[in-house]
Structure formats: structure tokens, C-alpha cells
PDB file of C-alpha atoms in Angstrom:
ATOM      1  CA  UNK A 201     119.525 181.035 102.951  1.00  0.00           C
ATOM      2  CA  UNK A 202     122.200 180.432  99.706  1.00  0.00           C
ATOM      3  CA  UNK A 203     123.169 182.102  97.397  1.00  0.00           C
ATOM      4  CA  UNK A 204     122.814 181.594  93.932  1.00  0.00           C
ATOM      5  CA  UNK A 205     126.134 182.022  91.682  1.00  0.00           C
ATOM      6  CA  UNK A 206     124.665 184.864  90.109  1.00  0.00           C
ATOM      7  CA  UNK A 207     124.204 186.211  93.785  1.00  0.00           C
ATOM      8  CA  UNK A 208     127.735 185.501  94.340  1.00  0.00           C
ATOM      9  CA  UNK A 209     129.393 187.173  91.348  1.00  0.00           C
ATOM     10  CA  UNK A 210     127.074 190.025  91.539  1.00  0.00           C
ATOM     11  CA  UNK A 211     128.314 190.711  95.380  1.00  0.00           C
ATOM     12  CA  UNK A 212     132.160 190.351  94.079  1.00  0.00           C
ATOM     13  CA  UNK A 213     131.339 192.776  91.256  1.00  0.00           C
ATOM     14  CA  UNK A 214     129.961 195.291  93.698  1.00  0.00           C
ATOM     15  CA  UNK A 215     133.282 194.546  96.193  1.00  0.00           C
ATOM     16  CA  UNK A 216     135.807 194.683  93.484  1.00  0.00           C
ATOM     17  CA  UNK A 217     137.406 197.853  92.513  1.00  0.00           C
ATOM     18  CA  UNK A 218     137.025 196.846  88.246  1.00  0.00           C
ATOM     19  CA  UNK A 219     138.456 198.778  86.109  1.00  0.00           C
ATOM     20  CA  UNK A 220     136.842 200.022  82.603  1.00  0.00           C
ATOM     21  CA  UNK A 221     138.156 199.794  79.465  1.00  0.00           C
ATOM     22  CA  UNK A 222     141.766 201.241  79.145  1.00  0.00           C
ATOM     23  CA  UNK A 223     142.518 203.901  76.131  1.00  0.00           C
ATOM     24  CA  UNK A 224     143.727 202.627  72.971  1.00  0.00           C
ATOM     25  CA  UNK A 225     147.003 201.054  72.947  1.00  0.00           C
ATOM     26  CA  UNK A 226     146.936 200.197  76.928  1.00  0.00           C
ATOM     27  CA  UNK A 227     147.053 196.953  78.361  1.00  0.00           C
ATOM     28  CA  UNK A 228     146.120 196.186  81.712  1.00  0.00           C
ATOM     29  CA  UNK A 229     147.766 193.572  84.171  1.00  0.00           C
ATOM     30  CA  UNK A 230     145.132 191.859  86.600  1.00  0.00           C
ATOM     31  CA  UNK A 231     146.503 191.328  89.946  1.00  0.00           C
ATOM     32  CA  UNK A 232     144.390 187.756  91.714  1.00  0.00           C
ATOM     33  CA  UNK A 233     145.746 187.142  95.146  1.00  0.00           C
ATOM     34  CA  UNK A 234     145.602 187.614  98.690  1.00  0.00           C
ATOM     35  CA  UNK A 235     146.717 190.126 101.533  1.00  0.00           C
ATOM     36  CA  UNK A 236     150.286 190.361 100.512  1.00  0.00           C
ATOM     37  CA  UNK A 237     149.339 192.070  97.490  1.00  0.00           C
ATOM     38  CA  UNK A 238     145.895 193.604  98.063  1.00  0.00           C
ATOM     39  CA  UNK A 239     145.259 197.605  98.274  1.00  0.00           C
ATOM     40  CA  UNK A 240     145.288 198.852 101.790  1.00  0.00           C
ATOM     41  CA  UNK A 241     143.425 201.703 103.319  1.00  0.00           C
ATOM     42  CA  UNK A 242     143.800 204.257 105.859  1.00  0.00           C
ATOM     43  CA  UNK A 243     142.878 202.320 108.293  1.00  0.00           C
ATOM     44  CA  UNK A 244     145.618 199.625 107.894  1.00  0.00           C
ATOM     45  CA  UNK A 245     148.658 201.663 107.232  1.00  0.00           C
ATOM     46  CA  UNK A 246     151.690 201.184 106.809  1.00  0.00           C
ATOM     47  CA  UNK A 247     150.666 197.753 106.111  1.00  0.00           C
ATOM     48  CA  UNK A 248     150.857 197.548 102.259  1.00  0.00           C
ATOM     49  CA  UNK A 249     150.743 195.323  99.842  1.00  0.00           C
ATOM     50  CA  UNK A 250     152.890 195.138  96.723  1.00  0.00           C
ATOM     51  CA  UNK A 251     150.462 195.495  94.457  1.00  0.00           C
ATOM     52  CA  UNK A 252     150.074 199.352  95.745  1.00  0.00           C
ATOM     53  CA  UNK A 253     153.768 199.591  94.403  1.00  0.00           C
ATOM     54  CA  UNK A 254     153.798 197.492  91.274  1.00  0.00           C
ATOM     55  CA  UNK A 255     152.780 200.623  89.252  1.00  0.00           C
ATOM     56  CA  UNK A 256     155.684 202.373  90.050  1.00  0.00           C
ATOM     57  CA  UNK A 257     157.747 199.767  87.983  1.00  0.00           C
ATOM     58  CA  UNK A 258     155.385 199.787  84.785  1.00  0.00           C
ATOM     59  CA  UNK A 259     155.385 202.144  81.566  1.00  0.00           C
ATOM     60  CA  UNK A 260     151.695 204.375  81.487  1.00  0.00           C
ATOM     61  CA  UNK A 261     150.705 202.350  78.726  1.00  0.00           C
ATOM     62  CA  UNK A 262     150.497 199.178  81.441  1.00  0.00           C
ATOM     63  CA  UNK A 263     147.617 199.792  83.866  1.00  0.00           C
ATOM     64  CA  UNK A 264     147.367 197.909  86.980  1.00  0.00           C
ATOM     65  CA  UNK A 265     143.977 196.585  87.984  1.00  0.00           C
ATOM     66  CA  UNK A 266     144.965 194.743  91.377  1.00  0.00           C
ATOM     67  CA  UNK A 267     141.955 192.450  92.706  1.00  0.00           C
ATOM     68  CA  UNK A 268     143.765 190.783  95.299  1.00  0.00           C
ATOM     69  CA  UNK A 269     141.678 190.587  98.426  1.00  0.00           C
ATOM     70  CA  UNK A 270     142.942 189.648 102.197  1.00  0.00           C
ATOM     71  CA  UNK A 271     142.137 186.097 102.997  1.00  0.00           C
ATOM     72  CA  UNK A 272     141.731 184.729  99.979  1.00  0.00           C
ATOM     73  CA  UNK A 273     143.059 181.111  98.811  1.00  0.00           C
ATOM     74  CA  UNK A 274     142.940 180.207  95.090  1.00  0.00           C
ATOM     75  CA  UNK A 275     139.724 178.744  96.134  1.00  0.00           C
ATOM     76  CA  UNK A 276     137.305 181.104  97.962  1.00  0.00           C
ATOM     77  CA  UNK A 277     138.362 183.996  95.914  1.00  0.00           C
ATOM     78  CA  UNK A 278     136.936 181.656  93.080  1.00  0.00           C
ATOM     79  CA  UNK A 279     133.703 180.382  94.897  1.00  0.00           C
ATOM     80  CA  UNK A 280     133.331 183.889  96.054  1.00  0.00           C
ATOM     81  CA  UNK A 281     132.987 184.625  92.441  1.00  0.00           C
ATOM     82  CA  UNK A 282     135.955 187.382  92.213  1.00  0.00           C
ATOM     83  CA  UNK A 283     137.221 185.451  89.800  1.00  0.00           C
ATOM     84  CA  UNK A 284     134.056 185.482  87.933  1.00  0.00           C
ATOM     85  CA  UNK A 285     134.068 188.899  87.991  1.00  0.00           C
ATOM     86  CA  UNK A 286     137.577 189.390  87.185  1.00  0.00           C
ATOM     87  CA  UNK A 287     137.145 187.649  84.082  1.00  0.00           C
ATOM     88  CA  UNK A 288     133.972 189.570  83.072  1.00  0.00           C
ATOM     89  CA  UNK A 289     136.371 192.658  82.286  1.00  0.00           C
ATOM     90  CA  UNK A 290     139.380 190.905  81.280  1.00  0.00           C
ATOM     91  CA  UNK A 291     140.194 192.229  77.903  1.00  0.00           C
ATOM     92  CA  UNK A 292     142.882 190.216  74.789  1.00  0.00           C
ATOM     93  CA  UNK A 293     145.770 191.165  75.428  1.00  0.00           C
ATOM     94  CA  UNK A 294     145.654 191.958  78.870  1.00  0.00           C
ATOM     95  CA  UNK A 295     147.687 189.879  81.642  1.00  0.00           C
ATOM     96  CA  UNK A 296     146.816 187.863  85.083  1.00  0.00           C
ATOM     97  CA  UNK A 297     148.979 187.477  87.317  1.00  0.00           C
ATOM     98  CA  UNK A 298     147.663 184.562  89.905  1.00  0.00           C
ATOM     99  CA  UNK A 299     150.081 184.284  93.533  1.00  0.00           C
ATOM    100  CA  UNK A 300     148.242 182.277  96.041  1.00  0.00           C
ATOM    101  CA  UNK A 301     149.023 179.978  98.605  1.00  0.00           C
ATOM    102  CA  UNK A 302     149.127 182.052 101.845  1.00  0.00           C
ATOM    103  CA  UNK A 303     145.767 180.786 102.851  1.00  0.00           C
ATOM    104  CA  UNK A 304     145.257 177.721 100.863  1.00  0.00           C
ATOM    105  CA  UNK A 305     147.583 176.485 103.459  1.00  0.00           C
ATOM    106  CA  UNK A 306     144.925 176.615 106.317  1.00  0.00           C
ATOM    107  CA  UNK A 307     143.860 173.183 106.498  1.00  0.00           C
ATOM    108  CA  UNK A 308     141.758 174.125 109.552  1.00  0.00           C
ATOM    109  CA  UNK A 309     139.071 176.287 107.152  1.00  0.00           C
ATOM    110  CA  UNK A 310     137.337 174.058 104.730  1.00  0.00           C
ATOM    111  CA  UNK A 311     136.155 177.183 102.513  1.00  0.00           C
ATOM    112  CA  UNK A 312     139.734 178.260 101.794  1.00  0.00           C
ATOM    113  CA  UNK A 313     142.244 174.753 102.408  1.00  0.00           C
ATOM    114  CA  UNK A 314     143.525 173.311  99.030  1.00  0.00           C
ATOM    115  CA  UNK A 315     145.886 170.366  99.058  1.00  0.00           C
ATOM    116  CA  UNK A 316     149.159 171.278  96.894  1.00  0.00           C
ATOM    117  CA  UNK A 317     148.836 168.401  94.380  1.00  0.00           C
ATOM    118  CA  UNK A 318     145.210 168.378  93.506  1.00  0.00           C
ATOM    119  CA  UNK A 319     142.762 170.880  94.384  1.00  0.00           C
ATOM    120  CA  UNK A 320     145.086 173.944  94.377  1.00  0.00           C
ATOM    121  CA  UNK A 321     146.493 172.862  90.995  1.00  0.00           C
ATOM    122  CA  UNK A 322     142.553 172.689  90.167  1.00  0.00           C
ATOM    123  CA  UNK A 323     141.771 175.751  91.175  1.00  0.00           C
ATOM    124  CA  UNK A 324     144.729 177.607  89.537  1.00  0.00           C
ATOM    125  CA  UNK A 325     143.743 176.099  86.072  1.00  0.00           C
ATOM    126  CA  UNK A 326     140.473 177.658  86.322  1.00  0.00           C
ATOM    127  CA  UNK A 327     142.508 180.928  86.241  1.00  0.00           C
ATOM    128  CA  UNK A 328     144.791 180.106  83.913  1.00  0.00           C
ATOM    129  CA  UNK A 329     141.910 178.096  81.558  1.00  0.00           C
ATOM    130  CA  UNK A 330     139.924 181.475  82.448  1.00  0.00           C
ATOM    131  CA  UNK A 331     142.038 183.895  80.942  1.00  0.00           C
ATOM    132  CA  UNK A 332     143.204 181.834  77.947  1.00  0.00           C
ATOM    133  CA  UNK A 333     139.472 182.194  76.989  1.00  0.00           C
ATOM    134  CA  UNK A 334     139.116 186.093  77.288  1.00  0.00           C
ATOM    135  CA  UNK A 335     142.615 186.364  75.023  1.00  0.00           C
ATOM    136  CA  UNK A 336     144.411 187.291  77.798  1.00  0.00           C
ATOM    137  CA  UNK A 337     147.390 186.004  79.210  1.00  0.00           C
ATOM    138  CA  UNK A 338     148.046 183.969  82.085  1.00  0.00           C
ATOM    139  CA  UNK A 339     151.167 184.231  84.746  1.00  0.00           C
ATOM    140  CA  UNK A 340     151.192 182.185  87.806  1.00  0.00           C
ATOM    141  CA  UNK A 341     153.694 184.078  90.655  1.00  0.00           C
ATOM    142  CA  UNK A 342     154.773 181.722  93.440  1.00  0.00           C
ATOM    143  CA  UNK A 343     153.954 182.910  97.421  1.00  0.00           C
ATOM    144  CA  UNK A 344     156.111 185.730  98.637  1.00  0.00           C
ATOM    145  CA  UNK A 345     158.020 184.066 101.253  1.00  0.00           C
ATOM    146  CA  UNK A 346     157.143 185.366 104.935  1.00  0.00           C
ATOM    147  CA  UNK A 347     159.913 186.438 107.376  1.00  0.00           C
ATOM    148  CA  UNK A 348     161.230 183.424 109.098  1.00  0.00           C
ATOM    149  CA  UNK A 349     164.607 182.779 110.560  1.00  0.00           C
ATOM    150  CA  UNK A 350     166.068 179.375 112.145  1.00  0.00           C
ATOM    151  CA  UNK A 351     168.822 179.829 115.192  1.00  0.00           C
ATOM    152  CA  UNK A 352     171.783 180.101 112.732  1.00  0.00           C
ATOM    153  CA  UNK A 353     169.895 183.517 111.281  1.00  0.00           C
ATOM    154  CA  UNK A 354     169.020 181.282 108.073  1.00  0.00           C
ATOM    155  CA  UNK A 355     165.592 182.266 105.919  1.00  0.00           C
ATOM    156  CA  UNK A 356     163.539 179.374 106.052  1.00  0.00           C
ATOM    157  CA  UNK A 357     160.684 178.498 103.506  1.00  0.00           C
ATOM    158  CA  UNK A 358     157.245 178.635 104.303  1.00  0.00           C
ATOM    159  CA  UNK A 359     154.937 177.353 102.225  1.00  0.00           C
ATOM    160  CA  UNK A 360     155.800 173.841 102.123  1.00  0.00           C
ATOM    161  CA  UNK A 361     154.868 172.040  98.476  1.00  0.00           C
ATOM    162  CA  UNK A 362     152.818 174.785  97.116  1.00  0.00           C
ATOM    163  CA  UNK A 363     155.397 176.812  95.330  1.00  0.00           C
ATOM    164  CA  UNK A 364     156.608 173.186  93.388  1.00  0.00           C
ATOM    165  CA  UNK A 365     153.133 172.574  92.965  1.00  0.00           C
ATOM    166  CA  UNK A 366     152.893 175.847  91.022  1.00  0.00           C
ATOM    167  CA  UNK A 367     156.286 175.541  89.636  1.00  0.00           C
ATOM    168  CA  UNK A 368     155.104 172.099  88.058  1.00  0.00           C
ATOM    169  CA  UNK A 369     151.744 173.191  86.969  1.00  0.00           C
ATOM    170  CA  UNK A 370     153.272 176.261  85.072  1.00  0.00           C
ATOM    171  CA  UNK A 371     155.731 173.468  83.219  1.00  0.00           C
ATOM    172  CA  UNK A 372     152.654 171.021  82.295  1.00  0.00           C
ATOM    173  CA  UNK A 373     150.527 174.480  80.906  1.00  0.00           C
ATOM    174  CA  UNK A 374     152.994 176.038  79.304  1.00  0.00           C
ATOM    175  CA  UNK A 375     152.142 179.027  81.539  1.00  0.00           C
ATOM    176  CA  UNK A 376     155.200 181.889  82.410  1.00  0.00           C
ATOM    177  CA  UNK A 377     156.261 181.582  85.926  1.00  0.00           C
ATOM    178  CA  UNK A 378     157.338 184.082  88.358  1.00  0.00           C
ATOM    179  CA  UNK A 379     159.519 182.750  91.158  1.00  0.00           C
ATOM    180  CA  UNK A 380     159.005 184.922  93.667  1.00  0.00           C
ATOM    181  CA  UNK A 381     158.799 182.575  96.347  1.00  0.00           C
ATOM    182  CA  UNK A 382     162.490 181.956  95.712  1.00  0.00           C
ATOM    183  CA  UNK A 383     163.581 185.482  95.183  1.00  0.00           C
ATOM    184  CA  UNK A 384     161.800 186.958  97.788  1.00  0.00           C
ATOM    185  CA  UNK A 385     163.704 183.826 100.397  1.00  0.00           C
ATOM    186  CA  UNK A 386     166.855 185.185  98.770  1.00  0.00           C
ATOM    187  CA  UNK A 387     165.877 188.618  99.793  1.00  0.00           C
ATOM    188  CA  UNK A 388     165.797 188.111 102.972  1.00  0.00           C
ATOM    189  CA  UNK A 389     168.505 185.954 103.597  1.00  0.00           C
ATOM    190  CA  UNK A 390     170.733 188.979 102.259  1.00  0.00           C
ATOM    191  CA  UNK A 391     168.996 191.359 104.477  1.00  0.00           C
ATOM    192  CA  UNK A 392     169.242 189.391 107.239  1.00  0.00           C
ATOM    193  CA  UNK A 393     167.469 189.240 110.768  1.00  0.00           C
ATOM    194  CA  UNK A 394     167.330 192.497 111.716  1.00  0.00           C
ATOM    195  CA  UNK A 395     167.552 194.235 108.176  1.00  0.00           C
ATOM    196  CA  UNK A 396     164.145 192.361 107.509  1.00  0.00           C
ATOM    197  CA  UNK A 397     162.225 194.183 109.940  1.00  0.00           C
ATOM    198  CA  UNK A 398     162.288 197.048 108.457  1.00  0.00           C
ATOM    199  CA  UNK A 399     160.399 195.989 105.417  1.00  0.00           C
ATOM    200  CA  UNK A 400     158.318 194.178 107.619  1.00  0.00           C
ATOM    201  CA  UNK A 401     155.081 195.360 108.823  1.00  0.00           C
ATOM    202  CA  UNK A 402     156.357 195.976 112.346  1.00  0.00           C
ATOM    203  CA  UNK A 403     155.138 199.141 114.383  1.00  0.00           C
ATOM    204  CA  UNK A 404     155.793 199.322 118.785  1.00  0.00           C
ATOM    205  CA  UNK A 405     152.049 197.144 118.540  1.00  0.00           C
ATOM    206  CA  UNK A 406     152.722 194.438 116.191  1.00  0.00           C
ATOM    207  CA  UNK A 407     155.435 192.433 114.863  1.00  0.00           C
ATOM    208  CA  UNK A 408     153.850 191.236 111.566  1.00  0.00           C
ATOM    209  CA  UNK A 409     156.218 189.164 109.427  1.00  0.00           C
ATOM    210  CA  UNK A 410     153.766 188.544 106.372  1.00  0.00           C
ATOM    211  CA  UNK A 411     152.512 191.935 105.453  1.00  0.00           C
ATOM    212  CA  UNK A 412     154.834 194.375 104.401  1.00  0.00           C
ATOM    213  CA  UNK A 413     155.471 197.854 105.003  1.00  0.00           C
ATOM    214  CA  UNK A 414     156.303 200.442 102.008  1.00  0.00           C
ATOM    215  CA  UNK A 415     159.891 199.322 101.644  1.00  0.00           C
ATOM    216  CA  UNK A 416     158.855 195.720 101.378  1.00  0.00           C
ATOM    217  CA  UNK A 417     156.190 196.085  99.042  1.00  0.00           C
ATOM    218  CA  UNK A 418     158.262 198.071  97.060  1.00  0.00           C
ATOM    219  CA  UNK A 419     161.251 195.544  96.910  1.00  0.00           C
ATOM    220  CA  UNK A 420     158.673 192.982  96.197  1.00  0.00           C
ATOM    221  CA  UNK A 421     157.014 194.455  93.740  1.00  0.00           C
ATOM    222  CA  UNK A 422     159.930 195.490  91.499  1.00  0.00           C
ATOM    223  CA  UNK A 423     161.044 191.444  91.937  1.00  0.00           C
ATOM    224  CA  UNK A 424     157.658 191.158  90.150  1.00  0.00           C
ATOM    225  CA  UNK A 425     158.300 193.178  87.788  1.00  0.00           C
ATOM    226  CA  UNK A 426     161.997 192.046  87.288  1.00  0.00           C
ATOM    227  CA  UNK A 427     160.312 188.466  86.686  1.00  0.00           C
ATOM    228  CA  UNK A 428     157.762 189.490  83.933  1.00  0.00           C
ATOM    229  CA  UNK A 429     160.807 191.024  82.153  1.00  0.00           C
ATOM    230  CA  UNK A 430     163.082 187.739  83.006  1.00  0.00           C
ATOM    231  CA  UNK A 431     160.313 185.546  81.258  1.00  0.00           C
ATOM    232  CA  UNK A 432     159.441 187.634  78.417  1.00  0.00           C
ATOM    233  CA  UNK A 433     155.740 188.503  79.214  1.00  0.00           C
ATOM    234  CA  UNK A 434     157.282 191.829  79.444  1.00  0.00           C
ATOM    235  CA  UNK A 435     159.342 193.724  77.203  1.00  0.00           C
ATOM    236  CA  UNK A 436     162.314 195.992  78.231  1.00  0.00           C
ATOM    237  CA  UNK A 437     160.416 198.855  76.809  1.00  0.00           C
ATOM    238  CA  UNK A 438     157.359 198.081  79.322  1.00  0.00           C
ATOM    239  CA  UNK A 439     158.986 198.297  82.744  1.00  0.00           C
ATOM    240  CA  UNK A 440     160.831 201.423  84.446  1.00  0.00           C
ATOM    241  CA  UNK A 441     162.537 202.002  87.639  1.00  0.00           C
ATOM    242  CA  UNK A 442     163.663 198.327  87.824  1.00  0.00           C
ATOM    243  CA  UNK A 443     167.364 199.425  89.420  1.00  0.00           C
ATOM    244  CA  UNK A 444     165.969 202.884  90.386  1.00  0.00           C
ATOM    245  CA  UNK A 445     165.089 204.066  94.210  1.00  0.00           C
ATOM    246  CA  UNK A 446     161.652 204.309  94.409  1.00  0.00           C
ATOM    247  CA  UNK A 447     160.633 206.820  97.396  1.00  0.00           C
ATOM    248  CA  UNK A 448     158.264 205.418 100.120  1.00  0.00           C
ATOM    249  CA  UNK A 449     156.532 208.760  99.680  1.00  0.00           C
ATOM    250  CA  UNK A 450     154.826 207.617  96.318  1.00  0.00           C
ATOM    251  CA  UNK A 451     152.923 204.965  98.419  1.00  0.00           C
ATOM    252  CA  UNK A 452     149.611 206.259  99.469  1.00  0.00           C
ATOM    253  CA  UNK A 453     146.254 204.782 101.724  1.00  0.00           C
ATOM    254  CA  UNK A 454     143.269 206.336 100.612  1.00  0.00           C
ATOM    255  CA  UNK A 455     140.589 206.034 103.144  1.00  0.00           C
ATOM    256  CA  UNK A 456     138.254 202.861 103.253  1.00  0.00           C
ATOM    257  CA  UNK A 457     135.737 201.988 101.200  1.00  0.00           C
ATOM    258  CA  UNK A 458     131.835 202.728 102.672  1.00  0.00           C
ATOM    259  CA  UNK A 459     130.216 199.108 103.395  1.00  0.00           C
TER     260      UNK A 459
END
């Protein structure tokens, strides 16, 4: 049996930690995106993404509302009807902050593949043409880079043409962009091979080298946060912390949602 879209965006509601209104004065910045910045649990840790750490980087007055969800391309967190949902809250003012790509690039799963140069530029606007609507204000934040060395110990891109895809669709909108894609490459070229692990979600089971660990979603997060202030969608007044240690201790898993 299908769904109806009301079906669909009522489900998303229901899956979606929203958040209400924020006190007077507060803005909130919406978080859309995928397992590299989604909330982890008990069950997953230390896997973390960095929105869990982008608070730590933010004055109280900015609340963080983080929707990102694992698996999730630009489209089937749409057609899932998060974004729906997301938008049904969105407040003027407020911000969203859009980084997919991770899983758009599965060409393999028709419910989450978008080509770079047309259908994942088509489903971004709907974000960006989304929150224009509410008052809000749209970011788009290109794909944290995974860890990936060549022989020579070189950090090697990725994500192929989606990051100029987004990079060109932020130029034709008009839209702030957040290079994080680049940054985060830089990143971890200065670390280095073995430096990288450790911000890495690698344990003696796995060797992950997308999801981060606290130190990684920590560094990535401030880069975030670094890149709001860099393109003025931040003031210097809003962010904290930004050449600061932040202690791995202030990262917490709270135990798993009942399905």
C-alpha cells in the first residue's frame, strides 16, 4: 500500500526531534543532512556526528535544531517528507544549513541517487526556495570530505562533481556557501595518515573513515562555524570557542529513541 504525502510528512514529524518555538530574541540554525552530522545514540558511540558539537561553537542566543538523519541524500530526506516537516517549524530569521552529497552519490539506489548537474541541484533548490519562503535563511555546506589517502600519503577528494555542483548553485542563488568540503580535505592533509585516525571513527572492530569520532566532529564542526562567520551569516558576536579547546567530555550519547 502507498502512502499519501500527508502520510509521509506526518511519519517524519513523529521521527524528527522538532524543536518549539525558541524564547524571544533566539534564533535557531536548522541542521538538513546525513550521517556525518546527525545525533548519535548510545548505541553508536563514539561515532558522532558534528552536529552533536556545533553547539559548543554558538552564543545561547543560537539554538541548534539538527535534523540530519543517516542515509539521507538531498532527495529521500525530501520525499521522506523531513523536509516538509522541517519547514513546518522553520521560523524568520532562523537559518538552514543544507550539506548533502554522501549518499546522493549511490547511483545503485534509485530512492536516494541524484546526478550532480540536475537533479541534486533540483533538489537543493527546494531547500533553499523552502526556506526563503518561511523568512529564513538558506546556507548550502559542501560534503565533509571522507578519509582517503593515495600512496604518496596525499588526501584525495571524494565526492567527485557534487561539491562544484553546490559551489555553482550557491553562485547562480545568491545563497552563502560553506566550503567545507575543501577545508575539511585541507584538514586532513595536515594531519596526515596516521594523525587522521584518531578523529576517525576507528575502534579494534571497525576502521570507519566517514563517521567521526568526538575529536573529528568537533574539528568539523568549529570549521562550520568558522565558515558562517567567514561569509557573514554569522556575526563575531554569535560564535564562541572558535580557537578554543573544546573537551571531548562535553560530547554526550543519550540512549536511543523507543521505535
Amino acid at each position: 500500500m502507498s502512502l499519501t504525502r500527508r502520510q509521509v510528512t506526518s511519519a517524519a514529524l513523529a521521527a524528527v526531534p522538532l524543536v518549539g518555538r525558541s524564547p524571544k530574541g533566539h534564533r535557531t540554525l536548522y541542521v538538513a543532512g546525513d550521517s556525518t552530522a546527525a545525533q548519535k545514540y548510545a548505541d553508536a558511540a563514539p561515532e558522532t556526528g558534528w552536529g552533536m558539537a556545533f553547539p559548543f561553537f554558538l552564543r545561547k542566543r543560537l539554538d541548534v535544531a539538527n535534523h540530519a538523519v543517516n542515509g539521507r541524500s538531498s532527495k529521500s530526506f525530501a520525499d521522506e517528507g523531513r523536509l516538509d516537516a522541517l519547514l513546518s517549524v522553520i521560523r524568520p530569521g532562523d537559518f538552514l544549513v543544507v550539506q548533502f552529497a554522501h549518499n546522493d552519490e549511490k547511483n545503485t539506489d534509485p530512492t536516494r541517487y541524484t546526478e550532480p548537474w540536475t537533479t541534486y541541484q533540483d533538489y537543493l533548490r527546494r531547500y533553499i526556495d523552502g526556506a526563503r519562503a518561511k523568512g529564513a535563511r538558506p546556507v548550502l555546506a559542501t560534503p565533509v570530505e571522507r578519509r582517503r589517502f593515495d600512496a604518496d600519503g596525499n588526501a584525495v577528494p571524494t565526492h567527485g562533481e557534487y561539491p562544484a555542483a553546490m559551489r555553482a548553485l550557491a553562485e547562480q542563488e545568491g545563497v552563502a556557501l560553506l566550503d567545507i568540503e575543501a577545508l575539511s580535505l585541507a584538514l586532513w592533509q595536515e594531519l596526515g595518515v596516521e594523525e587522521t585516525k584518531k578523529y576517525f571513527n576507528w575502534t579494534d572492530t571497525e576502521q570507519d573513515n566517514t563517521h567521526f569520532n568526538p575529536p573529528g566532529a568537533i574539528a568539523v564542526a568549529r570549521l562550520v562555524a568558522q565558515e558562517l562567520l567567514r561569509t557573514r551569516v554569522l556575526a563575531r558576536h554569535d560564535v564562541v570557542r572558535l580557537y578554543e579547546d573544546v573537551p571531548t567530555s562535553w560530547i554526550t550519547w543519550p540512549p536511543a529513541p523507543q521505535s
